Structures are given as structure tokens and as C-alpha cells.
Coordinates of C-alpha atoms in Angstrom, one line a residue:
Chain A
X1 CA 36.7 97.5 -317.7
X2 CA 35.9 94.0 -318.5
X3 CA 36.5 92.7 -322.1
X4 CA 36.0 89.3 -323.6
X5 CA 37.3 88.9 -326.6
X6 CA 36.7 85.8 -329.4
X7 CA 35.8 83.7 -325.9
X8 CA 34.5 80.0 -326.6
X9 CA 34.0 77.2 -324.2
X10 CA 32.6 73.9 -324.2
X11 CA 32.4 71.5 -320.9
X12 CA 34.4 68.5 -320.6
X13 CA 32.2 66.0 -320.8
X14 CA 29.6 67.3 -323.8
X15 CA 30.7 68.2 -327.7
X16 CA 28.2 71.3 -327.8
X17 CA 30.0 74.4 -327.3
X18 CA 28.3 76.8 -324.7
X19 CA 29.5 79.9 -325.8
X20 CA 30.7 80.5 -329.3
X21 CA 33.3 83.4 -330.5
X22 CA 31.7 85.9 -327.5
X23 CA 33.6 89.3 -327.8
X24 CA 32.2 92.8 -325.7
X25 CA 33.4 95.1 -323.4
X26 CA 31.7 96.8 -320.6
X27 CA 32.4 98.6 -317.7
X28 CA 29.8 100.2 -314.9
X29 CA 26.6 97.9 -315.1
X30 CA 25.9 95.3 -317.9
X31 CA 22.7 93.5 -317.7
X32 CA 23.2 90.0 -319.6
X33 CA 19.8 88.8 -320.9
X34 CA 18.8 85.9 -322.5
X35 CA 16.9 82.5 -321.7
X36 CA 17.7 79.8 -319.8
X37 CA 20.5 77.6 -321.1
X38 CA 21.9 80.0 -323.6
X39 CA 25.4 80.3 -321.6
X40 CA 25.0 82.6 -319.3
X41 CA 26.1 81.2 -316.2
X42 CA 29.1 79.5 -317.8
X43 CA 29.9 83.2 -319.1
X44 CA 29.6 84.4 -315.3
X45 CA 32.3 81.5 -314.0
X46 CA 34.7 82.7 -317.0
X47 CA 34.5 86.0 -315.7
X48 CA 34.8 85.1 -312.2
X49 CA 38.2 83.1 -313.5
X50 CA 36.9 80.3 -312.2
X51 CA 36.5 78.4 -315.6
X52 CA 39.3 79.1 -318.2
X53 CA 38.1 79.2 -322.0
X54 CA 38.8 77.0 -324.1
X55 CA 39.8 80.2 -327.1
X56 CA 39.7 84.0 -326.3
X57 CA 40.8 86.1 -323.5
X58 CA 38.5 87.6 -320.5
X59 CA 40.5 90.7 -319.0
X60 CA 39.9 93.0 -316.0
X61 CA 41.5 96.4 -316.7
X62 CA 43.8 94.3 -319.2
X63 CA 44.7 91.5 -317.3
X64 CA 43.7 88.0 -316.6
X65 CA 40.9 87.0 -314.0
X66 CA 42.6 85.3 -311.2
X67 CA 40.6 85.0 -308.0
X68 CA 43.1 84.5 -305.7
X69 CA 45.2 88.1 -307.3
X70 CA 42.0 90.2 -307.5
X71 CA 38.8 90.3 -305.6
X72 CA 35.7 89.2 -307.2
X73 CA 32.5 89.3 -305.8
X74 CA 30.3 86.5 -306.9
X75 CA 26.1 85.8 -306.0
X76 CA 25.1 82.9 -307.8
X77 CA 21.2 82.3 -308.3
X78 CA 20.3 80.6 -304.9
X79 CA 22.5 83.3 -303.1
X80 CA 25.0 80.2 -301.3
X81 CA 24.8 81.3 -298.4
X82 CA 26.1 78.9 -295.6
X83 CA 23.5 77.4 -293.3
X84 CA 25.7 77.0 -290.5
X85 CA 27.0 80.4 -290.2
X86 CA 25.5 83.5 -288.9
X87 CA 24.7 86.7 -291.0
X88 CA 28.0 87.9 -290.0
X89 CA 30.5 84.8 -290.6
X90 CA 28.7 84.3 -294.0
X91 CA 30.1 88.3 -294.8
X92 CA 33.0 87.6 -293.8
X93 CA 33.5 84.2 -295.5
X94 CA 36.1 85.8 -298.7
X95 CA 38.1 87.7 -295.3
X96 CA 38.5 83.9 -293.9
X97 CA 39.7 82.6 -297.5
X98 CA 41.9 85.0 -298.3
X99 CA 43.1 85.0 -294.3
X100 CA 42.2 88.6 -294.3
X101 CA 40.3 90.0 -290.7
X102 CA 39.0 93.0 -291.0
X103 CA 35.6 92.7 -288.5
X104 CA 35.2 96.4 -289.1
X105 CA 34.3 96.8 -292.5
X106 CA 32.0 93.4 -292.1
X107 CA 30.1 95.5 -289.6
X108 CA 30.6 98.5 -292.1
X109 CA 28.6 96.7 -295.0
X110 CA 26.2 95.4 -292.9
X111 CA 25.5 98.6 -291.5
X112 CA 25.3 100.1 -295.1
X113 CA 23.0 97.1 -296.5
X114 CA 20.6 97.9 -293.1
X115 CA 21.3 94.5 -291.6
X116 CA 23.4 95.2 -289.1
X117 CA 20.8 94.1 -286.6
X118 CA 20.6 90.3 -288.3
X119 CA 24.5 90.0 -287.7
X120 CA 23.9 86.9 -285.3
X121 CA 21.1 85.2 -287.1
X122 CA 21.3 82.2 -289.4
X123 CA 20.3 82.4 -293.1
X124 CA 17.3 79.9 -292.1
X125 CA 16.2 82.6 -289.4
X126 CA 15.7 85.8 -292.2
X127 CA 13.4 86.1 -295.0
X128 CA 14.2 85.7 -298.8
X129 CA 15.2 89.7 -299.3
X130 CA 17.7 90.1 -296.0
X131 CA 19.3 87.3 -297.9
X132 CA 20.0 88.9 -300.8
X133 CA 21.0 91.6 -299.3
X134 CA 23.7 89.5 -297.3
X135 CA 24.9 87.5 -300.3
X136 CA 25.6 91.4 -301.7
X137 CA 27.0 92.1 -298.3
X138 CA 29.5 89.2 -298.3
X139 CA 30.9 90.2 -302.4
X140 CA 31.3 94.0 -301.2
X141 CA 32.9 93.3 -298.0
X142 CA 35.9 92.1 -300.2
X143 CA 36.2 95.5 -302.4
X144 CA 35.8 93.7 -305.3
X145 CA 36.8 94.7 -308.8
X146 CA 34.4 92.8 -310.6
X147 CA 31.0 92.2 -309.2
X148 CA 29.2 89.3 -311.1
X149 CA 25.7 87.9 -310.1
X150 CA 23.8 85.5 -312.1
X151 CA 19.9 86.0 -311.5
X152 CA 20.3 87.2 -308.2
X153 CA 16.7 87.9 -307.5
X154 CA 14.8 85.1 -309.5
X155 CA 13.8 83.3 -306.1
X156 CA 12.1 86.4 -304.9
X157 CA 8.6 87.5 -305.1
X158 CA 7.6 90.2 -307.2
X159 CA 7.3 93.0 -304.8
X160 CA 10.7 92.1 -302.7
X161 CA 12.3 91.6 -306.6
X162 CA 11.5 95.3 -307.3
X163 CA 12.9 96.2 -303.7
X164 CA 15.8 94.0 -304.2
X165 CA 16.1 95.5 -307.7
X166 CA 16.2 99.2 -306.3
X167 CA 18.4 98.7 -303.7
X168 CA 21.0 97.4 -305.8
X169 CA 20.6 99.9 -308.3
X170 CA 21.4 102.3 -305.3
X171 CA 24.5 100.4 -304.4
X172 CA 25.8 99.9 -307.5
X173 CA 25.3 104.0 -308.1
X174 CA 27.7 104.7 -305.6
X175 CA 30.3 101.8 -306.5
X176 CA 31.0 103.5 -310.1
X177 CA 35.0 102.0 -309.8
X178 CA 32.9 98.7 -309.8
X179 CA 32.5 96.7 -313.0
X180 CA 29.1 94.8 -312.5
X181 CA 27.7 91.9 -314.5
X182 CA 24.5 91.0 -314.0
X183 CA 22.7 87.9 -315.4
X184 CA 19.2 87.4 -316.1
X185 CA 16.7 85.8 -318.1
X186 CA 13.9 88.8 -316.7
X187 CA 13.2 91.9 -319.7
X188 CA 12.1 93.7 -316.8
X189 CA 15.0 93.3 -314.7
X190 CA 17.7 94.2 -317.3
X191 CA 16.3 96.9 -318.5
X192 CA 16.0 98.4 -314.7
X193 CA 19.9 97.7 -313.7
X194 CA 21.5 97.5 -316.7
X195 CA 23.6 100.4 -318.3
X196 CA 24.7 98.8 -320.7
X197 CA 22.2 95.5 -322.0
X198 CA 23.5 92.2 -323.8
X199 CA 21.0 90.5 -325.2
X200 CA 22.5 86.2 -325.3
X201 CA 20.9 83.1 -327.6
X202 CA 22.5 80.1 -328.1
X203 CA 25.8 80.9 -326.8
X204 CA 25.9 84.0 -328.9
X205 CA 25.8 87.9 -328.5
X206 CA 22.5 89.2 -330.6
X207 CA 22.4 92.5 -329.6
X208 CA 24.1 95.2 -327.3
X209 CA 22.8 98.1 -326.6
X210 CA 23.1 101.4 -323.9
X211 CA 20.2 101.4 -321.7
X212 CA 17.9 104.6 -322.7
X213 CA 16.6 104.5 -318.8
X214 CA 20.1 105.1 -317.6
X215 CA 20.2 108.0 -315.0
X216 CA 16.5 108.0 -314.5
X217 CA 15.3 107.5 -310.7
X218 CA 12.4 105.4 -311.5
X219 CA 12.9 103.5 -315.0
X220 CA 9.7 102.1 -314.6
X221 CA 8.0 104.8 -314.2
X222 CA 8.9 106.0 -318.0
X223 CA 7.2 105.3 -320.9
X224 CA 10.2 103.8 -322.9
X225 CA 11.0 101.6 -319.9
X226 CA 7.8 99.4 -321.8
X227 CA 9.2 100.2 -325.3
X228 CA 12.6 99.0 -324.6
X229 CA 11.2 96.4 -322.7
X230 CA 8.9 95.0 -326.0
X231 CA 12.3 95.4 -327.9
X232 CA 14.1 93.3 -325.8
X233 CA 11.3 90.6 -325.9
X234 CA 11.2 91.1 -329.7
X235 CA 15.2 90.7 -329.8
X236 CA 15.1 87.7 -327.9
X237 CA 12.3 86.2 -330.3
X238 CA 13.9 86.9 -333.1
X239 CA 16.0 84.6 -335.2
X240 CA 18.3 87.2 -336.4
X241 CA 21.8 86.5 -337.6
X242 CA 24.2 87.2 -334.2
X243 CA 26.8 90.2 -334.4
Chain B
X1 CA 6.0 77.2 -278.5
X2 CA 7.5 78.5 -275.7
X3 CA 5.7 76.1 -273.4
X4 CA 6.1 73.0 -275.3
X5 CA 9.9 73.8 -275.6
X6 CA 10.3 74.4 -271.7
X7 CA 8.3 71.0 -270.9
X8 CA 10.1 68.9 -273.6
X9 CA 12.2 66.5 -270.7
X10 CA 8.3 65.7 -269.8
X11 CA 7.0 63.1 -272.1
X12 CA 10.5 61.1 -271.7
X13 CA 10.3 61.3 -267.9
X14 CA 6.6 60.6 -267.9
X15 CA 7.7 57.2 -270.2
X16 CA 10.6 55.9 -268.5
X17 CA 8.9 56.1 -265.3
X18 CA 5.5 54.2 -266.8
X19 CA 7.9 51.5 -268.0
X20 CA 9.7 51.0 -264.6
X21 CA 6.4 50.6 -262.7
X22 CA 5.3 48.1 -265.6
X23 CA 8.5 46.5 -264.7
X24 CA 8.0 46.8 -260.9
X25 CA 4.3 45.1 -261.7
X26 CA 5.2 42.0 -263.6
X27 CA 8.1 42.1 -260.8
X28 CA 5.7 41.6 -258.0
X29 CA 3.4 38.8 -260.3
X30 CA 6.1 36.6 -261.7
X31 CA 8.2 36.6 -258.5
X32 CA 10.9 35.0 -259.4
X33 CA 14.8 35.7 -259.1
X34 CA 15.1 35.8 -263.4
X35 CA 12.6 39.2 -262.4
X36 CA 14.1 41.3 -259.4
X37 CA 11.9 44.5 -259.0
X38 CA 13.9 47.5 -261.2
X39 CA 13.6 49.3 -257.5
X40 CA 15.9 46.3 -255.9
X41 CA 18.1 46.6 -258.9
X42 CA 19.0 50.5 -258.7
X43 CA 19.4 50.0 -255.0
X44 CA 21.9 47.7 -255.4
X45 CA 23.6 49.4 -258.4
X46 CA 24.0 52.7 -256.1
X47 CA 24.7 50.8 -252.7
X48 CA 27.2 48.0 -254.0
X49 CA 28.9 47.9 -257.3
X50 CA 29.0 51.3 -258.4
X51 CA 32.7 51.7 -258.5
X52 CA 33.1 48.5 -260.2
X53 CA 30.3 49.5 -262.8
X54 CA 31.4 52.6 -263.4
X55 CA 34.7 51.4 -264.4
X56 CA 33.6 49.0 -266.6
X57 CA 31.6 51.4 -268.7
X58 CA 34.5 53.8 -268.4
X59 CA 36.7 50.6 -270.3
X60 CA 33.4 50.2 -272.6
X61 CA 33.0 53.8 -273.6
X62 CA 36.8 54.3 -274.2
X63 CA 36.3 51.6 -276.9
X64 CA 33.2 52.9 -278.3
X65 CA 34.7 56.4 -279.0
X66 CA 37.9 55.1 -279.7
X67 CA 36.2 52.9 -282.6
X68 CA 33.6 55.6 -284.0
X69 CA 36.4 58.5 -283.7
X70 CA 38.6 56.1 -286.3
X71 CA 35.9 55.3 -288.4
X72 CA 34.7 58.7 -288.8
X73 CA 38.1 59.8 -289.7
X74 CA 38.0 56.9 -291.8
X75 CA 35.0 58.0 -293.1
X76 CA 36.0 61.3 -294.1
X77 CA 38.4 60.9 -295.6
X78 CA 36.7 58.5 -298.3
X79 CA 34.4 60.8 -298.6
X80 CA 36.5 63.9 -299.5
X81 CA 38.3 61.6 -302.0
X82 CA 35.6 60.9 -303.4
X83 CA 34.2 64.3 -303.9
X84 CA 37.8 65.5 -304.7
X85 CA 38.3 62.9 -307.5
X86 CA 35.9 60.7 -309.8
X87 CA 38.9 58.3 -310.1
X88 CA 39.2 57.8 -306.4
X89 CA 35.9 57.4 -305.6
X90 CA 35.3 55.0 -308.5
X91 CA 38.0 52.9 -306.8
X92 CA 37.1 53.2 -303.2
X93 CA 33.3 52.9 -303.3
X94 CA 32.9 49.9 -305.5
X95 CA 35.0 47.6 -302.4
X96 CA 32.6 49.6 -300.0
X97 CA 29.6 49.1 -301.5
X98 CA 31.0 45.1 -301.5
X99 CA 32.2 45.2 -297.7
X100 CA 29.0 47.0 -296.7
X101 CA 26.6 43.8 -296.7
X102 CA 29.1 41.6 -294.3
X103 CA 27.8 41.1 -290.8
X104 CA 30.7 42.1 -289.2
X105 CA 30.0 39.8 -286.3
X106 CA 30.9 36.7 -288.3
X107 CA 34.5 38.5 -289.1
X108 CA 34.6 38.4 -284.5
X109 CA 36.4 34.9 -284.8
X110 CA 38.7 36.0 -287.4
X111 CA 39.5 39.6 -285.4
X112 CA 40.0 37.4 -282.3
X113 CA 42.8 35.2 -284.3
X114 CA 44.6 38.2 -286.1
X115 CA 44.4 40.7 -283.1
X116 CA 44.4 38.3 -280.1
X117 CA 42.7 39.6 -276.4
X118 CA 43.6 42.6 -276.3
X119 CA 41.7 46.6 -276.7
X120 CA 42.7 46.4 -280.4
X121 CA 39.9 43.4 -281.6
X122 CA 37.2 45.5 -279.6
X123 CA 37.9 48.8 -281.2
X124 CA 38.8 47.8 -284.5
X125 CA 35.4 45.8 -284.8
X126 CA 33.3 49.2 -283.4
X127 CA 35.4 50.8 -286.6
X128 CA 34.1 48.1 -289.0
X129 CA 30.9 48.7 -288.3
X130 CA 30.5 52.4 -288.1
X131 CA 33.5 53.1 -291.0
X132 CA 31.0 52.1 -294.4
X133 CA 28.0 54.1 -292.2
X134 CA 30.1 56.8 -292.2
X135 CA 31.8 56.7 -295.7
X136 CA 28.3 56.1 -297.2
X137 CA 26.7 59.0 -295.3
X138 CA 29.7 61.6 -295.2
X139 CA 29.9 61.0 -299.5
X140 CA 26.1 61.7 -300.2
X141 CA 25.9 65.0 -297.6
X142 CA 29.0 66.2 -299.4
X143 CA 28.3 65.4 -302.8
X144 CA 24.9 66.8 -301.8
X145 CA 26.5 70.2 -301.3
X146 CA 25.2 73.0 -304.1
X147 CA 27.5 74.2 -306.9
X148 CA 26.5 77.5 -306.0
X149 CA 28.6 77.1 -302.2
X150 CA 31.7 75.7 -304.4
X151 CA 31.6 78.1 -306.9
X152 CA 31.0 81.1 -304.2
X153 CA 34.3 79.3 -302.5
X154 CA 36.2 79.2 -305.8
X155 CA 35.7 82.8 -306.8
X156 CA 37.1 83.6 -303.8
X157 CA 40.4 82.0 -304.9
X158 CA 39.8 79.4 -302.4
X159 CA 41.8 76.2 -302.2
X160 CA 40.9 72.4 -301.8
X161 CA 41.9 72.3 -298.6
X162 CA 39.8 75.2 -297.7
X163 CA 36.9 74.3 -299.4
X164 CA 37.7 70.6 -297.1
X165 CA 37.6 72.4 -293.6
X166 CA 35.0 75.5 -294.6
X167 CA 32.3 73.6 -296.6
X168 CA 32.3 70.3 -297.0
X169 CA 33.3 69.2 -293.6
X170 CA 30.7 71.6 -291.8
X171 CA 28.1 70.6 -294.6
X172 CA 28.6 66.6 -293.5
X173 CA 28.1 66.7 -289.6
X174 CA 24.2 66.2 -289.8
X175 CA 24.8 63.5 -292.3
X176 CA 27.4 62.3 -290.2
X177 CA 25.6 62.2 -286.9
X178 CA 23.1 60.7 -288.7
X179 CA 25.2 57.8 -289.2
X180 CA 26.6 57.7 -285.7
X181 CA 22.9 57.0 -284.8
X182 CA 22.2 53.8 -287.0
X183 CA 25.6 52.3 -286.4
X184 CA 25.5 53.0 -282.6
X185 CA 22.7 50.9 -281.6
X186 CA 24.9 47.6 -284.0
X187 CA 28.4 49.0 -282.1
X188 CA 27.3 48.1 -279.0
X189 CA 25.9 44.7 -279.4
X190 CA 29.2 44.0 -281.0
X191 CA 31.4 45.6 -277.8
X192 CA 28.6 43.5 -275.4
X193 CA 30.0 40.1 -277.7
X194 CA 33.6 40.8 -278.1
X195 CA 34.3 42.2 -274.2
X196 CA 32.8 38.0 -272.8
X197 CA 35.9 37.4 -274.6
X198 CA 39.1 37.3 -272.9
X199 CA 38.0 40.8 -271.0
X200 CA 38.0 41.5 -267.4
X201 CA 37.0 45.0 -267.4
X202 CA 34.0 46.3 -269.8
X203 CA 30.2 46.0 -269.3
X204 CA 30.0 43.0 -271.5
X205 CA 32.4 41.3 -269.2
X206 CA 30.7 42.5 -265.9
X207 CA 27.0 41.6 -267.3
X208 CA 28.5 38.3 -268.4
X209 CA 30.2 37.4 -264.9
X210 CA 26.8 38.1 -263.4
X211 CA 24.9 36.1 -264.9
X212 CA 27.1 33.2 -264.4
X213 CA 26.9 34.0 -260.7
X214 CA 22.9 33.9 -260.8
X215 CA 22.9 37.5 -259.9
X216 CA 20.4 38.9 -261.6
X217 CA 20.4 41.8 -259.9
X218 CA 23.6 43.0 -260.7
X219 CA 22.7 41.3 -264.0
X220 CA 20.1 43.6 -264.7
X221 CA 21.7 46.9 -263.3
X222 CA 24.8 46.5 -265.6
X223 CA 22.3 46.4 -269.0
X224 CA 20.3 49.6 -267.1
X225 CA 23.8 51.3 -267.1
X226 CA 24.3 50.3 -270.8
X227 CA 20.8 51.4 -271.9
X228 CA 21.7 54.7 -270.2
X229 CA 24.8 55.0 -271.8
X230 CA 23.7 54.1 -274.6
X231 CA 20.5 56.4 -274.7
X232 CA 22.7 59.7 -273.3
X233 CA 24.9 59.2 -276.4
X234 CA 21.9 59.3 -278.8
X235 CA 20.7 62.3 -277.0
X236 CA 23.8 63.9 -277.0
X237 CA 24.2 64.0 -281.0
X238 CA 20.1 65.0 -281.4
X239 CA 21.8 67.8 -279.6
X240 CA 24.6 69.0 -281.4
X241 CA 22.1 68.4 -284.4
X242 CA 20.1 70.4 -283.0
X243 CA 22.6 73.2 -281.7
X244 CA 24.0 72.6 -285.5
X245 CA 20.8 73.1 -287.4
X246 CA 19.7 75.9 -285.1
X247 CA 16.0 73.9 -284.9

């Protein structure tokens, strides 16, 4: 369970806060949507304890984010994946930080992700799915409590975004214990992997809602999976007051 | 692919032996001692002076590495300060970017005076000249680095010192042999001054005393052995770029 409560930040170096009074809970999958520059991001490295805010609290299960107590698993927009390291090494990149060696359960994941066979190639070597699939590969090798990824597929093509967007629906089915936050600025895409949907402007929550599609195999198959879509698109239009 | 990668010593070979038979030509026209034929000259390098030769460059090599491996610490280390802290590197780089510009071959009298003969002049003038290449170079690759490795890093709970030796170390060696490569060529031409001084071992020394003995021949094969030298260096960091890059 991940709760913010009352959080506000505003960078060093600029006046305009980036996120203003944000307060939700979530646990399972949450889908954060909004457009660019509205604070999602920041909102990701407060979660990921790696920014501290400057008023509110962000609690796992109660307790402060701190990386180095808990394991978070993190995939930022371009993935970060290491050039000079091989499929493998870049999976086990949290083990090396946190002096853990555990070559079994990198082999494990990468078995489980289907890219076991890629182990000694380098991210230059495999196309732009694999390496989504390793970024995901190197946060679940840790166990992590908290799974955050901000637009993880928005450097993908359509057709390997709805792959990459089904597989991770797979994985995160079977990692309920798992609180995921995913950030996007695609309708489409929150309202296929979120459970929950958070719906950002300005550095304020507008809307939260449950995802009607949850627990469908194919949400876009549905015929709400275009309604709710339209209503997301209307929400993010709008210039309602924020809650 | 395959082909052109298996044949790729072939154009090199093919051009270093064009240039020696151009040198063998004009050779055989000019005809004079100031010319011996580049056939003469590796005969006599192998035959007579080899032991002598290869000591020398033994002496010159020790100074080269001995110079680049300080200034790339050197180098470094700016570098991480200056990624670490905007204080640091607003202190460090301005006198850098002031130093820079100096030919450091006009500072060879004052070396000479402050360190005397000895190894340290010869080596701590290689350091001058490839310490800014490499503080400039090592700062932009690392600075260069994405947010998105960092953050990955942090929310791992990672330290500085890990984020040093993991990312931006590793993420600084192109940049870095980059330098090597347009501060080499310079390093050199400083050793070849500062070894005719006071020196009796080193390739500058041993292409010097040549030439005051008219022997052009052994002239000529101790600048072939400093070419080589030279040239195996350069092809030794296009590989570990390339063994680093995975091209």
C-alpha cells in the first residue's frame, strides 16, 4: 500500500511548485495519467525516495521510502540500461549495489521474461522490446516492494507497445504483493494496466477512479475500454476544479 | 561483413608498404647520405643497435605511461568533482579552462630549472599536456551521462562512491581514450624535446646523438621505432574502444 498524503515539492532552483497538496492511496496497479510536465516524474522520484518533499509524507505499508531499507524497482522512460554491460550484468546491477549475489534468480527472471537466451548480449545488440523487457527484468530481480515506471513504453512502436503492454499486465498479475505505479501521458495505456487510474494536471490530482476493464483478458477488446478511454481524454481536457 | 572484417589489416599493410617503396624510390634518385634507402635502415636497426634501441624506447615509453597514467588520474578526478559538486567545478574549471591555451613547451625551460635532469621534468611535462585533455574530456562524457542511469542508480540506494566506479567511470573511457589520442601525438614531440636534454637513455637522446654523428641511418631507424611506437599505441586504444563499444 502506497499513500501520499498532503505531498508538495518544488525544485531548488525554480519558485513554481511541481506538485501541489497531492494526497491518494493505492495499492496493486495505479496508472498515473496526465500530460507532459504536469509532475509526474517528480511524483515517481518521491516515491522511489529518491527526492524528499518539501510538505507531506509518501509511505510504503506505513513507512518512509528509503532505497537503501527497502527494494524499489525503478524503469525510467529511456529504460537506463548500461551500454557497457551485458543483458545479464545490467539485471543484476541492484544485486552489485546492494552487494547482494544471487546469479540464480538473475537467470530466474530472465528465464521468466523469455530472454534468457540474450544474457550475454549488449543493450546495443537487442531490439527496443527485449529492452524493456530487461529494464523489468533488472527491478524484479530485486523483489521489490514498490515497482514504479515512468512511461516505460513511449519509445516503442505501436505494435511492440501493445506487446510490451500485455506482457506486463501478465507479470504484474502474478506479482499481486507488488505495489506498481505506472506513469504515462497515453489514454490508451492507462486504461489497459491500470487498476486503479489517476488522472494529473498541473501538479494536481483531478480525478481517480477504479478501472472498469479490470480482470478482463483483453480490455481492448471491450466496448467500455473506448468509453472510458473518451472519459479520460474528456478529464484531461477539462478545466475542472481538482479534488 | 564478414569479409571486410577478416581483411581489415589489408588496406594498412597495403599503405605502409606503398609508402616504403616511395621511400626506397626517391632513395635510389636523390642518392645522398641525408636519404639512406628505408631497406638499409631496417637492416641496420635489426643487425646493429637493436638492444640499444630497444632500451631507449623502453626509458621513453616508461615516461610516456608514467605521464598519461598521472594525468588521467588527474583527470578524473576533476572530473568527478566536478560532476559531484557545482562549487567544485566552478572553482577548478575556470583555472583550467585558463591553463588550457599555454603551449606547454615554452613552460620546458622553467620545468628544466624547478625539476633539474632528471625522469621527473620528462614525465611531469607528458602530465601537463595530456591532464586539461583529459579533465576537459572525462567532465563532458560524465556530465553527458543520462539522469535516467543516476536516477536508476539512486533508487537502488546506491552511494556516490558507487555511482563513481559503476557509472560514471565506465561511461568516461571512450571519452577518455579519446583524449589519449589528441594529446598523444603533442606527448611525444614534447618527450623527443625534453629527453636531448641532459638524457642518456630515451629515443630523443638516441635520435639526437645520431644525428650529431652523421648517421643517418641509425638517424632514421630510431624515428621508424618512434612512429611504430607511437602508431601501436593509437591502435591499441581504437581497440579497447572498440572491445568497449562492442562495434
Amino acid at each position: 500500500m502506497l499513500s501520499l498524503t498532503n505531498v508538495s515539492f518544488t525544485y531548488p532552483n525554480s519558485s513554481l511548485p511541481v506538485l501541489q497538496n497531492i494526497s491518494f492511496e493505492v495499492s496493486g496497479v495505479c496508472a498515473v495519467l496526465g500530460p507532459s510536465g504536469c509532475g509526474k516524474s517528480t511524483m515517481i522520484k518521491l516515491c522511489a525516495g529518491i527526492l524528499t518533499p518539501d510538505a507531506g509524507n509518501v509511505l510504503l505499508y506505513g513507512k518512509p521510502i528509503n532505497p537503501k531499507e527497502i527494494n524499489v524497482g525503478l524503469i525510467p522512460q529511456d529504460g537506463g540500461l548500461l551500454p557497457w554491460l551485458t543483458v545479464e550484468e545490467n539485471t543484476a546491477l541492484g544485486q552489485k549495489i546492494k552487494h547482494q549475489n544471487n546469479k540464480a534468480k538473475v537467470s530466474q527472471v530472465l528465464e521468466r521474461l523469455g530472454i534468457l537466451a540474450l544474457k550475454d548480449c549488449y543493450p546495443g545488440q537487442i531490439s527496443g522490446g527485449q529492452k524493456q523487457r530487461v529494464t523489468v527484468a533488472r527491478a524484479l530481480c530485486m523483489d521489490p516492494s514498490l515497482l514504479l515506471m515512468d512511461e516505460p513504453f513511449s519509445a516503442l512502436d505501436a505494435n511492440t507497445r501493445e506487446e510490451a503492454q500485455d506482457f506486463l499486465r501478465e507479470i504484474t498479475k502474478h506479482n499481486y504483493n507488488i505495489t506498481t505505479l505506472i506513469v504515462t501521458h497515453s489514454v490508451e495505456e492507462a486504461a489497459v494496466l491500470g487498476t486503479n487510474i489517476l488522472v494529473m494536471k498541473k501538479g494536481r490530482i483531478i480525478k481517480i477512479l477504479k478501472n472498469p476493464l479490470k480482470g478482463y483478458n483483453e480490455p481492448r477488446r471491450q466496448n467500455c475500454f473506448y468509453e472510458l478511454c473518451d472519459s479520460l481524454r474528456c478529464t484531461m481536457k477539462d478545466k475542472q476544479d481538482v479534488i | 561483413m564478414m569479409k571486410n572484417k577478416k581483411y581489415s589489416w589489408l588496406s594498412p599493410t597495403l599503405a605502409i608498404i606503398f609508402g616504403f617503396l616511395l621511400w626506397e624510390l626517391i632513395a635510389f634518385l636523390v642518392k645522398k647520405p641525408i636519404i639512406p634507402s628505408p631497406s638499409l635502415v631496417i637492416y641496420s636497426l635489426c643487425t646493429k643497435y637493436a638492444a640499444k634501441v630497444g632500451l631507449c624506447l623502453l626509458a621513453s615509453l616508461g615516461r610516456v605511461f608514467a605521464g598519461v597514467a598521472l594525468a588521467a588520474l588527474g583527470g578524473i578526478i576533476c572530473a568527478m568533482a566536478a560532476v559531484f559538486s557545482d562549487k567544485m567545478e566552478k572553482t577548478i574549471y575556470p583555472i583550467i579552462y585558463l591553463l588550457h591555451p599555454i603551449p606547454k613547451i615554452a613552460l620546458l625551460p622553467v620545468v628544466l630549472l624547478l625539476f633539474g635532469l632528471g625522469e621527473s621534468p620528462k614525465i611531469f611535462l607528458i602530465f601537463l599536456i595530456c591532464f586539461f585533455q583529459f579533465a576537459l574530456s572525462a567532465r563532458d562524457a560524465m556530465k553527458a551521462v543520462p539522469e535516467s542511469n543516476r536516477v536508476v542508480f539512486k533508487s537502488f540506494g546506491s552511494s556516490n562512491l558507487q555511482e563513481m566506479w559503476h557509472l560514471f567511470l565506465p561511461a568516461s573511457i571512450p571519452a577518455l581514450l579519446g583524449g589519449l589520442r589528441l594529446s598523444l601525438g603533442t606527448a611525444f614531440s614534447i618527450l623527443f624535446f625534453t629527453e636531448t636534454f641532459g638524457t642518456q637513455i630515451g629515443m630523443g637522446a638516441f635520435i639526437l646523438d645520431a644525428w650529431m654523428r652523421v648517421s643517418y641511418v641509425e638517424m632514421y631507424g630510431g624515428i621508424i621505432v618512434l612512429a611504430v611506437a607511437g602508431g601501436s599505441i593509437f591502435g591499441f586504444t581504437d581497440i579497447i574502444q572498440k572491445h568497449y563499444t562492442h562495434e
